[in-house]
Amino acid sequence: MGHRNIFVVGLNAFNRERLESLRGAENYRFHGVIEPEEVYDTEYFPIEDMLNRAETQLHDFGKPIDAIVGYMDFPVSTMLPILCNRFGLRTTSLESLLKCEHKYWSRLMQREVIGNYIPRFTAFNPFDDDALSRIGAAGLYFPFFVKPIKSSGSRLGFRIDSPEDFVAATARLRDEIGLISEPFNYVLDQANLPATVRDVDGGYCMAEEIIGGWQCTVEGYVYQGEVVSYGIVDSIRYPQVLSFFYYRYPSRLPKHIQNKMRELTSTIMSHIGYDDAAFNVEYFWDEVQNRIWLLEINTRISQSHCDLFEKVDGVSNQQVTVDLALGLLPDMPRRHGEFAVAGKFFYRVFFVDAVVSRVPSDEEVEALQQEFPGTVIALQVEAGIRLSSLPEQDSYSFALAYVWMGADSDEALEENYRRLADRLAFEFEDVIG
């Protein structure tokens, strides 16, 4: 049998190396479609043009195409069902995907079957001068959280504690929401939407009741209608802020809470009609009230978690995406990795702004990786970069490096990271003017 041709939207060297280590990869050929710089570290998404160029490249390939996959959030996640449909390849439908990614439609679907596990919510137009009073009329009062109907990462998400906070947040939203809303609206135009959803397009935002607690992510997939949750990853934040400190796998949540989250996941993904694709669902467990909240559904595996599964289970969960795209039941091992626990750490600074004047050298990075076996350090900045120019940052900090590590215990994992972080030598200059 010949090699199977798998196209990866935005394929870069980092992901190619992981893909080529998957089970069965000796029988696959991975090809890139759309250059990685068009989907990574950018805020400009000419999605119609990208789709047309991708279609041309795929038509010109001249050999059988067995699968098209991707691991990114917007725009890649929304491009995949459109491309796969054009080439008759497996993935979930565009409508079922949008029932996850369109935050208002997603909440409406969730309310139908798991209404006790979601916050109060309403949609609003950030360009409406009466938006705050309309939010209050919908039963939401300070504090609440606002975010776009479709966002990328944690961008443009704000906690609102006062009218002044809302004014500041909507000013940012008015300036920047178009970067996502315009290409997302193109995707919405390709789908069959109910009127209640079509009227709330990508230019709208969500206001939601504040929820919180122990945050985690259920990684799963649907294969021929069966929902499978194969791992839960904890999301640990820096104290007193919304910024992530690190992701930890496996979860330390109580087993009965993990089981309930899996049950909720199966209920909502079945209700949505999602099929033959990977997903992850983010939850909070409010330990004080003993209450589970569903935060949001993502229509992909998390790239941040790939190395964690490889370290603990023995293979990246990219295996899931590739297997599903080829029509195979995913072949994920369990606890066959080198480490008992693994984490992805976010090395952050909490500046208003600055210019990076020095980053760790290649030699310094390599020395740290050798000192802590299994560690991978990925710098996210270069000397001369102004922090405020970095894309895909949250509203409170800047991530300068990602650090993946494994260890024999949670305590050893955090201690090893602290020792490593103390030696990551970044320097900065104040911004003038």
Coordinates of C-alpha atoms in Angstrom, one line a residue:
M1 CA 0.0 0.0 0.0
G2 CA 1.3 3.5 -0.9
H3 CA 1.8 6.3 1.5
R4 CA -1.2 8.3 2.6
N5 CA -1.1 12.0 2.0
I6 CA -2.1 14.2 4.9
F7 CA -2.2 18.0 4.4
V8 CA -1.7 20.1 7.5
V9 CA -3.0 23.7 7.5
G10 CA -0.1 26.0 8.7
L11 CA 2.4 23.1 9.1
N12 CA 5.6 24.2 10.8
A13 CA 8.8 22.4 11.7
F14 CA 7.8 22.0 15.4
N15 CA 4.6 20.2 14.5
R16 CA 6.1 18.2 11.6
E17 CA 8.6 16.7 14.1
R18 CA 5.8 15.6 16.4
L19 CA 3.6 14.3 13.6
E20 CA 6.4 12.2 12.2
S21 CA 6.7 10.4 15.6
L22 CA 3.1 9.3 15.7
R23 CA 2.1 5.7 15.5
G24 CA 1.8 4.7 11.8
A25 CA 3.6 7.8 10.6
E26 CA 6.0 5.7 8.5
N27 CA 3.0 5.2 6.2
Y28 CA 2.1 8.9 6.0
R29 CA 3.4 11.8 4.1
F30 CA 2.7 15.2 5.7
H31 CA 2.3 18.2 3.5
G32 CA 1.8 21.9 4.4
V33 CA -1.0 24.0 3.0
I34 CA -1.1 27.7 3.8
E35 CA 2.2 29.0 5.2
P36 CA 2.6 28.8 9.0
E37 CA 3.3 32.6 9.3
E38 CA -0.2 33.2 8.0
V39 CA -1.9 31.5 10.9
Y40 CA 0.7 31.8 13.7
D41 CA 1.6 35.1 15.4
T42 CA -0.6 37.3 13.2
E43 CA -3.7 39.3 13.6
Y44 CA -4.6 39.5 9.9
F45 CA -6.8 36.7 8.6
P46 CA -7.8 37.0 4.9
I47 CA -9.7 33.8 5.2
E48 CA -11.5 33.8 1.8
D49 CA -8.2 34.3 0.0
M50 CA -6.5 31.6 2.1
L51 CA -9.3 29.1 1.3
N52 CA -9.0 29.9 -2.4
R53 CA -5.3 29.5 -2.4
A54 CA -5.5 26.3 -0.4
E55 CA -8.0 24.8 -2.8
T56 CA -5.8 25.7 -5.8
Q57 CA -2.8 24.0 -4.1
L58 CA -4.8 20.9 -3.2
H59 CA -6.3 20.6 -6.7
D60 CA -2.8 20.9 -8.2
F61 CA -1.3 18.2 -6.0
G62 CA -2.0 15.6 -8.6
K63 CA -2.2 12.6 -6.2
P64 CA -4.8 11.3 -3.8
I65 CA -5.5 13.4 -0.8
D66 CA -6.4 11.3 2.3
A67 CA -6.9 13.9 5.0
I68 CA -6.7 17.6 5.8
V69 CA -6.0 18.5 9.4
G70 CA -5.0 21.4 11.6
Y71 CA -4.3 22.1 15.3
M72 CA -5.0 25.9 15.5
D73 CA -7.9 27.9 16.7
F74 CA -9.3 30.5 14.3
P75 CA -8.9 30.7 11.4
V76 CA -7.6 27.2 10.9
S77 CA -10.4 25.5 12.8
T78 CA -13.1 27.1 10.8
M79 CA -11.3 26.5 7.5
L80 CA -11.1 22.7 7.9
P81 CA -14.8 21.8 7.5
I82 CA -15.0 24.0 4.4
L83 CA -11.9 22.5 2.8
C84 CA -12.8 19.0 3.8
N85 CA -16.3 19.4 2.4
R86 CA -14.9 20.7 -0.9
F87 CA -12.7 17.6 -1.2
G88 CA -15.0 15.0 0.2
L89 CA -12.9 14.3 3.3
R90 CA -13.8 13.4 6.8
T91 CA -14.5 16.0 9.5
T92 CA -17.5 17.4 11.4
S93 CA -20.0 19.6 9.7
L94 CA -19.5 23.4 9.6
E95 CA -22.7 23.9 11.5
S96 CA -21.8 21.6 14.3
L97 CA -18.4 23.3 14.5
L98 CA -20.0 26.7 14.7
K99 CA -22.3 25.5 17.5
C100 CA -19.1 25.3 19.5
E101 CA -17.1 28.3 18.2
H102 CA -19.9 30.9 18.0
K103 CA -20.0 31.6 21.7
Y104 CA -23.7 32.8 21.7
W105 CA -24.9 29.8 19.6
S106 CA -22.9 27.5 21.8
R107 CA -24.5 28.8 25.0
L108 CA -27.9 28.4 23.5
M109 CA -27.2 24.8 22.7
Q110 CA -25.7 24.2 26.1
R111 CA -28.7 25.7 27.8
E112 CA -31.0 23.2 26.1
V113 CA -29.4 20.1 27.8
I114 CA -27.0 21.2 30.6
G115 CA -28.5 24.5 31.6
N116 CA -27.5 24.1 35.3
Y117 CA -23.8 24.0 34.4
I118 CA -23.5 27.3 32.5
P119 CA -23.5 30.9 33.6
R120 CA -26.1 33.5 32.9
F121 CA -25.3 35.2 29.6
T122 CA -26.4 37.6 26.9
A123 CA -25.1 38.9 23.6
F124 CA -24.5 42.7 23.1
N125 CA -23.3 45.0 20.3
P126 CA -20.2 46.8 21.5
F127 CA -21.1 49.8 19.2
D128 CA -24.4 50.2 21.0
D129 CA -24.2 53.1 23.4
D130 CA -27.0 51.5 25.5
A131 CA -25.3 48.1 25.7
L132 CA -24.7 48.3 29.4
S133 CA -28.3 49.0 30.3
R134 CA -29.4 46.1 28.0
I135 CA -27.0 43.8 29.8
G136 CA -28.5 44.8 33.1
A137 CA -32.0 44.2 31.7
A138 CA -30.9 40.7 30.9
G139 CA -30.2 40.1 34.5
L140 CA -26.4 40.5 34.6
Y141 CA -24.9 42.9 37.1
F142 CA -21.3 43.8 38.2
P143 CA -19.0 42.0 38.1
F144 CA -19.4 40.2 34.8
F145 CA -17.1 39.1 32.0
V146 CA -17.1 40.3 28.4
K147 CA -15.5 38.7 25.3
P148 CA -16.2 38.7 21.6
I149 CA -18.6 36.2 20.0
K150 CA -15.5 34.8 18.4
S151 CA -12.1 35.4 19.8
S152 CA -8.6 34.0 19.4
G153 CA -6.9 32.9 22.5
S154 CA -7.6 35.2 25.5
R155 CA -7.6 38.4 23.4
L156 CA -10.2 41.0 24.2
G157 CA -11.6 39.3 27.3
F158 CA -12.2 41.6 30.2
R159 CA -13.6 41.5 33.7
I160 CA -16.0 44.3 34.3
D161 CA -16.4 45.6 37.8
S162 CA -17.8 49.1 37.1
P163 CA -19.2 51.3 34.3
E164 CA -15.8 52.7 33.8
D165 CA -14.4 49.3 33.1
F166 CA -17.2 48.7 30.6
V167 CA -16.4 51.9 28.8
A168 CA -12.7 51.1 28.6
A169 CA -13.4 47.5 27.4
T170 CA -15.8 48.5 24.7
A171 CA -13.4 51.1 23.5
R172 CA -10.8 48.4 22.9
L173 CA -13.4 46.1 21.4
R174 CA -14.6 48.8 19.0
D175 CA -11.0 49.4 17.8
E176 CA -10.0 45.7 17.5
I177 CA -12.9 43.4 17.1
G178 CA -13.0 43.8 13.3
L179 CA -9.8 41.8 13.0
I180 CA -11.7 38.7 13.9
S181 CA -15.3 39.6 13.1
E182 CA -14.8 40.3 9.4
P183 CA -13.2 37.0 8.5
F184 CA -15.5 35.1 11.0
N185 CA -18.5 36.6 9.3
Y186 CA -17.3 35.2 6.0
V187 CA -17.3 31.7 7.6
L188 CA -20.8 32.3 9.0
D189 CA -22.0 33.1 5.4
Q190 CA -21.0 29.6 4.4
A191 CA -23.2 28.0 7.0
N192 CA -27.0 27.4 7.5
L193 CA -27.8 29.4 10.6
P194 CA -31.0 29.9 12.5
A195 CA -32.2 33.5 12.4
T196 CA -31.5 34.0 16.2
V197 CA -27.8 33.2 15.5
R198 CA -27.5 34.9 12.1
D199 CA -28.6 38.2 13.7
V200 CA -25.7 37.9 16.3
D201 CA -22.7 38.0 13.9
G202 CA -19.0 38.2 14.6
G203 CA -19.2 41.9 15.6
Y204 CA -21.2 41.1 18.7
C205 CA -19.9 40.2 22.2
M206 CA -20.9 38.1 25.1
A207 CA -21.5 39.3 28.7
E208 CA -21.4 36.4 31.1
E209 CA -21.8 35.9 34.9
I210 CA -18.4 35.5 36.5
I211 CA -17.5 31.9 37.1
G212 CA -14.4 30.5 38.5
G213 CA -12.7 27.8 40.5
W214 CA -10.3 25.0 39.6
Q215 CA -10.0 25.2 35.8
C216 CA -9.4 22.2 33.6
T217 CA -9.7 21.0 30.0
V218 CA -11.3 17.7 28.9
E219 CA -9.6 16.5 25.8
G220 CA -11.8 14.2 23.6
Y221 CA -13.1 13.2 20.3
V222 CA -16.2 11.8 18.6
Y223 CA -15.8 8.7 16.4
Q224 CA -18.8 7.5 14.5
G225 CA -21.1 9.2 17.0
E226 CA -19.4 7.9 20.1
V227 CA -18.0 10.6 22.4
V228 CA -14.7 9.7 24.1
S229 CA -12.9 11.8 26.7
Y230 CA -9.3 10.5 27.0
G231 CA -7.6 13.0 29.3
I232 CA -8.1 16.0 31.6
V233 CA -5.5 18.8 32.0
D234 CA -5.5 21.3 34.8
S235 CA -5.1 25.0 34.0
I236 CA -3.3 26.8 36.9
R237 CA -3.3 30.6 36.9
Y238 CA -0.9 33.1 38.5
P239 CA -2.2 34.3 41.9
Q240 CA -4.8 37.2 41.7
V241 CA -4.7 37.5 37.9
L242 CA -6.3 35.8 34.9
S243 CA -3.1 34.8 33.2
F244 CA -2.2 31.2 33.0
F245 CA 0.9 29.9 34.9
Y246 CA 0.9 26.4 33.6
Y247 CA -1.0 23.4 32.3
R248 CA -0.6 20.1 34.2
Y249 CA -1.4 16.6 33.1
P250 CA -2.9 14.4 34.5
S251 CA -5.5 16.3 36.4
R252 CA -5.6 16.2 40.2
L253 CA -9.4 16.9 40.4
P254 CA -11.4 14.4 42.5
K255 CA -12.4 11.4 40.4
H256 CA -16.1 12.0 40.8
I257 CA -15.7 15.5 39.5
Q258 CA -13.7 14.3 36.5
N259 CA -16.4 11.6 35.8
K260 CA -19.1 14.2 35.9
M261 CA -17.2 16.5 33.5
R262 CA -16.9 13.5 31.1
E263 CA -20.7 12.9 31.4
L264 CA -21.5 16.6 30.6
T265 CA -19.0 16.5 27.7
S266 CA -20.7 13.5 26.2
T267 CA -24.2 15.1 26.6
I268 CA -23.3 18.4 24.9
M269 CA -21.2 17.0 22.1
S270 CA -23.9 14.5 21.2
H271 CA -26.5 17.2 21.3
I272 CA -24.5 19.4 19.0
G273 CA -24.1 16.6 16.5
Y274 CA -20.3 16.9 16.4
D275 CA -18.7 13.9 14.8
D276 CA -15.5 12.4 13.4
A277 CA -13.3 15.1 14.9
A278 CA -11.3 16.1 18.0
F279 CA -12.4 18.7 20.6
N280 CA -11.6 20.0 24.0
V281 CA -14.0 21.5 26.6
E282 CA -12.9 23.9 29.3
Y283 CA -14.5 23.7 32.8
F284 CA -14.4 25.2 36.2
W285 CA -15.0 23.3 39.4
D286 CA -16.1 25.7 42.2
E287 CA -14.9 23.7 45.2
V288 CA -16.7 26.0 47.7
Q289 CA -20.1 25.5 46.1
N290 CA -19.2 22.1 44.7
R291 CA -20.5 23.3 41.3
I292 CA -19.2 22.6 37.8
W293 CA -19.3 25.3 35.1
L294 CA -18.7 24.8 31.4
L295 CA -16.5 27.6 30.2
E296 CA -16.2 26.9 26.4
I297 CA -15.8 24.3 23.7
N298 CA -12.9 24.3 21.3
T299 CA -13.0 22.3 18.0
R300 CA -9.5 20.9 18.1
I301 CA -7.0 19.3 20.3
S302 CA -4.9 21.8 22.3
Q303 CA -1.4 22.2 20.8
S304 CA -0.3 23.2 24.3
H305 CA -1.2 19.8 25.6
C306 CA 0.6 17.7 22.8
D307 CA 3.9 17.4 24.7
L308 CA 2.1 16.7 28.0
F309 CA 0.4 13.6 26.5
E310 CA 3.6 12.5 24.9
K311 CA 5.5 12.8 28.2
V312 CA 2.9 11.0 30.3
D313 CA 1.1 8.7 27.9
G314 CA 3.8 8.1 25.3
V315 CA 2.4 9.8 22.2
S316 CA 1.2 13.3 21.3
N317 CA -2.6 13.6 21.1
Q318 CA -2.1 14.8 17.6
Q319 CA -2.5 11.0 17.1
V320 CA -6.3 11.6 17.7
T321 CA -6.6 14.2 14.9
V322 CA -4.7 12.2 12.3
D323 CA -6.5 8.9 13.1
L324 CA -9.9 10.5 12.9
A325 CA -9.2 12.3 9.6
L326 CA -8.2 8.9 8.1
G327 CA -11.4 7.3 9.4
L328 CA -9.6 5.3 12.1
L329 CA -10.5 4.8 15.8
P330 CA -7.8 6.8 17.6
D331 CA -5.0 4.8 19.0
M332 CA -4.0 6.6 22.2
P333 CA -1.8 4.7 24.8
R334 CA -2.2 5.5 28.5
R335 CA 0.6 6.1 30.9
H336 CA 3.3 4.7 28.6
G337 CA 5.4 7.9 28.8
E338 CA 8.7 8.7 30.7
F339 CA 7.1 10.9 33.3
A340 CA 4.3 10.7 35.9
V341 CA 3.3 14.3 35.4
A342 CA 4.0 17.0 32.8
G343 CA 3.4 20.7 32.5
K344 CA 3.5 23.6 30.0
F345 CA 4.7 26.7 31.8
F346 CA 4.2 30.3 30.6
Y347 CA 7.1 32.5 31.5
R348 CA 5.5 35.9 31.7
V349 CA 6.1 39.5 32.6
F350 CA 3.4 41.8 33.9
F351 CA 4.5 45.1 32.3
V352 CA 2.4 47.8 30.8
D353 CA 4.9 47.8 27.9
A354 CA 8.6 47.5 27.3
V355 CA 11.2 46.7 24.6
V356 CA 13.1 43.4 24.8
S357 CA 16.8 44.2 24.9
R358 CA 18.1 40.7 25.5
V359 CA 16.8 37.1 25.3
P360 CA 18.5 33.9 26.4
S361 CA 21.0 32.7 23.8
D362 CA 20.7 29.4 22.0
E363 CA 23.6 28.0 24.1
E364 CA 21.8 29.1 27.3
V365 CA 18.6 27.5 26.2
E366 CA 20.3 24.2 25.2
A367 CA 22.2 24.1 28.5
L368 CA 18.9 24.4 30.5
Q369 CA 17.3 21.7 28.3
Q370 CA 20.2 19.4 29.0
E371 CA 20.1 20.1 32.7
F372 CA 16.4 19.2 33.0
P373 CA 15.9 16.1 30.8
G374 CA 12.8 16.1 28.6
T375 CA 12.5 19.9 28.8
V376 CA 11.6 22.0 25.7
I377 CA 12.0 25.8 25.8
A378 CA 10.3 27.8 23.1
L379 CA 11.2 31.6 23.2
Q380 CA 8.3 33.8 22.0
V381 CA 10.3 37.0 21.5
E382 CA 13.4 38.4 20.0
A383 CA 15.6 41.3 21.0
G384 CA 14.2 44.6 19.8
I385 CA 10.6 43.5 20.0
R386 CA 8.1 45.8 21.7
L387 CA 5.9 43.8 24.0
S388 CA 2.7 45.6 23.0
S389 CA 3.3 44.5 19.4
L390 CA 3.0 40.8 20.3
P391 CA -0.1 39.0 19.0
E392 CA -2.3 36.6 20.9
Q393 CA -1.6 38.0 24.4
D394 CA -4.1 38.2 27.2
S395 CA -5.1 41.6 28.5
Y396 CA -2.8 41.5 31.6
S397 CA 0.6 40.1 30.7
F398 CA 3.1 39.1 28.0
A399 CA 4.3 35.5 27.5
L400 CA 8.0 35.5 26.7
A401 CA 8.6 31.8 26.6
Y402 CA 6.9 28.4 26.8
V403 CA 8.5 25.7 28.8
W404 CA 7.4 22.0 28.7
M405 CA 8.7 19.8 31.5
G406 CA 8.1 16.4 33.0
A407 CA 8.7 15.1 36.5
D408 CA 7.9 12.3 38.9
S409 CA 5.6 14.4 41.1
D410 CA 3.8 17.7 41.1
E411 CA 6.1 19.2 43.7
A412 CA 9.2 18.3 41.6
L413 CA 7.6 19.7 38.5
E414 CA 7.1 23.2 40.1
E415 CA 10.4 23.2 41.8
N416 CA 12.3 22.3 38.6
Y417 CA 10.5 25.1 36.7
R418 CA 11.3 27.7 39.4
R419 CA 15.0 26.7 39.2
L420 CA 14.9 27.0 35.4
A421 CA 12.9 30.2 35.3
D422 CA 15.4 31.9 37.6
R423 CA 18.1 31.4 34.9
L424 CA 16.1 32.6 31.9
A425 CA 17.9 35.8 31.3
F426 CA 15.6 38.4 29.6
E427 CA 16.4 42.1 29.8
F428 CA 14.2 45.1 28.9
E429 CA 14.2 48.8 28.1
D430 CA 11.5 51.3 28.9
V431 CA 9.4 52.6 26.0
I432 CA 10.2 56.2 25.2
G433 CA 7.5 58.3 23.6

